[in-house]
C-alpha positions as MATLAB code, in Angstrom:
seq = 'MDIKIKDAAKDYLAAHVTAGSILLLVTDDGSNKYSTIGGSCAIGNKFQLVALTAEDPDYQLMMENNAGYQMRTNQNDAIYLGNGLNLDRVHNQLVLKDDSGILDSAVGLISYTAAEKSDLDLKKEMQTLGTRIC';
ca = [
     -28.745  231.425   14.689;
     -29.541  230.521   18.312;
     -28.167  227.814   20.586;
     -29.294  227.055   24.121;
     -26.483  225.961   26.419;
     -27.898  223.877   29.245;
     -26.635  224.195   32.819;
     -24.406  221.098   32.800;
     -22.693  222.265   29.603;
     -22.376  225.819   30.986;
     -20.576  224.475   34.039;
     -18.213  222.393   31.913;
     -17.408  225.256   29.554;
     -16.858  227.656   32.459;
     -14.239  225.263   33.854;
     -12.492  224.578   30.531;
     -12.714  227.736   28.413;
     -10.623  230.798   29.200;
     -12.735  233.888   29.839;
     -12.970  236.106   26.777;
     -12.392  233.275   24.319;
     -14.291  233.096   21.079;
     -16.042  229.753   20.664;
     -16.490  228.279   17.215;
     -18.926  225.449   16.547;
     -17.424  223.571   13.614;
     -17.639  220.189   11.982;
     -14.853  217.748   12.732;
     -14.890  215.959    9.387;
     -11.698  217.090    7.674;
     -13.370  220.029    5.947;
     -11.745  222.850    7.923;
      -8.430  223.865    9.450;
      -9.503  222.868   12.972;
     -10.617  219.342   12.123;
      -8.513  216.483   13.457;
     -10.378  213.622   11.808;
     -12.118  213.284    8.514;
     -13.506  211.313    5.679;
     -16.884  210.421    4.272;
     -18.062  208.660    7.447;
     -17.746  211.870    9.501;
     -19.391  214.399    7.176;
     -22.067  216.358    9.008;
     -22.251  214.152   12.103;
     -19.116  215.059   14.056;
     -18.699  218.463   15.698;
     -16.300  220.273   17.966;
     -16.041  223.538   19.838;
     -12.879  225.512   19.173;
     -11.842  228.146   21.716;
      -9.753  230.925   20.167;
      -7.985  233.910   21.659;
      -8.582  235.962   18.496;
     -11.299  236.106   15.865;
     -11.101  233.927   12.774;
     -12.419  235.802    9.715;
     -13.675  232.515    8.228;
     -16.268  232.234   11.022;
     -18.558  235.270   11.024;
     -22.020  233.759   11.550;
     -22.987  234.769   15.099;
     -24.631  232.208   17.368;
     -26.775  233.850   20.021;
     -26.632  231.883   23.272;
     -27.835  232.088   26.847;
     -24.359  231.696   28.385;
     -22.821  234.955   27.197;
     -20.184  233.408   24.931;
     -18.944  235.003   21.729;
     -19.960  232.024   19.642;
     -19.678  231.683   15.879;
     -19.890  229.243   13.016;
     -19.838  229.628    9.235;
     -22.243  228.915    6.388;
     -20.538  225.600    5.529;
     -21.132  224.217    9.020;
     -24.499  225.910    9.582;
     -26.152  223.715    6.940;
     -25.960  220.808    9.416;
     -27.567  222.753   12.276;
     -31.347  222.973   12.600;
     -33.940  224.690   14.765;
     -33.948  224.125   18.507;
     -30.164  223.813   18.680;
     -28.869  223.025   22.166;
     -25.723  221.864   23.913;
     -25.840  219.704   27.032;
     -23.447  217.553   29.042;
     -24.602  213.967   29.476;
     -22.504  211.061   30.819;
     -19.378  213.275   30.799;
     -19.822  214.160   27.114;
     -20.960  217.340   25.395;
     -24.081  216.523   23.391;
     -25.304  218.649   20.474;
     -28.982  218.337   19.526;
     -31.593  220.103   17.472;
     -35.290  219.455   16.852;
     -34.391  216.486   14.627;
     -32.545  214.705   17.474;
     -28.929  214.128   18.453;
     -26.395  215.611   16.039;
     -23.310  214.483   17.998;
     -23.148  212.739   21.379;
     -19.434  213.443   21.888;
     -18.648  217.025   20.868;
     -14.971  217.808   21.299;
     -13.444  220.945   22.801;
     -10.046  222.248   21.710;
      -8.231  225.528   22.292;
      -5.835  227.476   20.105;
      -3.846  230.560   20.985;
      -2.802  231.141   17.369;
      -5.276  232.424   14.791;
      -4.906  229.245   12.740;
      -2.747  226.174   12.172;
      -0.048  226.250    9.552;
      -0.365  224.022    6.495;
       2.725  222.119    7.628;
       1.269  221.381   11.068;
      -2.023  220.231    9.546;
      -0.267  217.922    7.077;
       1.878  216.418    9.839;
      -1.164  215.882   12.058;
      -3.169  214.218    9.281;
      -0.258  211.874    8.515;
      -0.041  210.930   12.191;
      -3.763  210.150   12.411;
      -3.468  207.362    9.841;
      -6.258  204.847   10.460;
      -8.545  207.321   12.279;
      -9.411  208.859    8.907;
     -12.059  206.913    7.048;
];
C-alpha cells in the first residue's frame, strides 16, 4: 500500500514526530486500542496517526511513502483506504484523501512510548469521554 505525504504534511510531521518513530495509520472509531472516540457515526470516516517508539505486532501492513517514515496499518483499517492515498495539511489540519475524495479532514496525531495501553487505562478513558461516543 502506498501513501503520498505532501510537503505541508511532511513539515508538520517532521516538527511533531520523534525521529525513528513508527507511524500507524488507524481508524479512530473505537475499534482498536489507540482509538479515543467511537460508535457507529465514526466507523470508517475518522482516522489518526499513532507514533510509537516500538513496533506493534497488530500492525504489519507496510505503507510505502515518500517521506521515509516507517508507516504501517492493518487489514481491518486498510479496507477503508483506496488508491491514490495521500496526506496533506490544509487549514492547520491533516487531511487524508484517496481517489474517491476526502476520507478525513481532521486526522489526529498521538504518540505513545509504551507498546500499548492497558485495558484499565482504556476503560477509564472511555468512561471519561462520555458524550463524545455516539
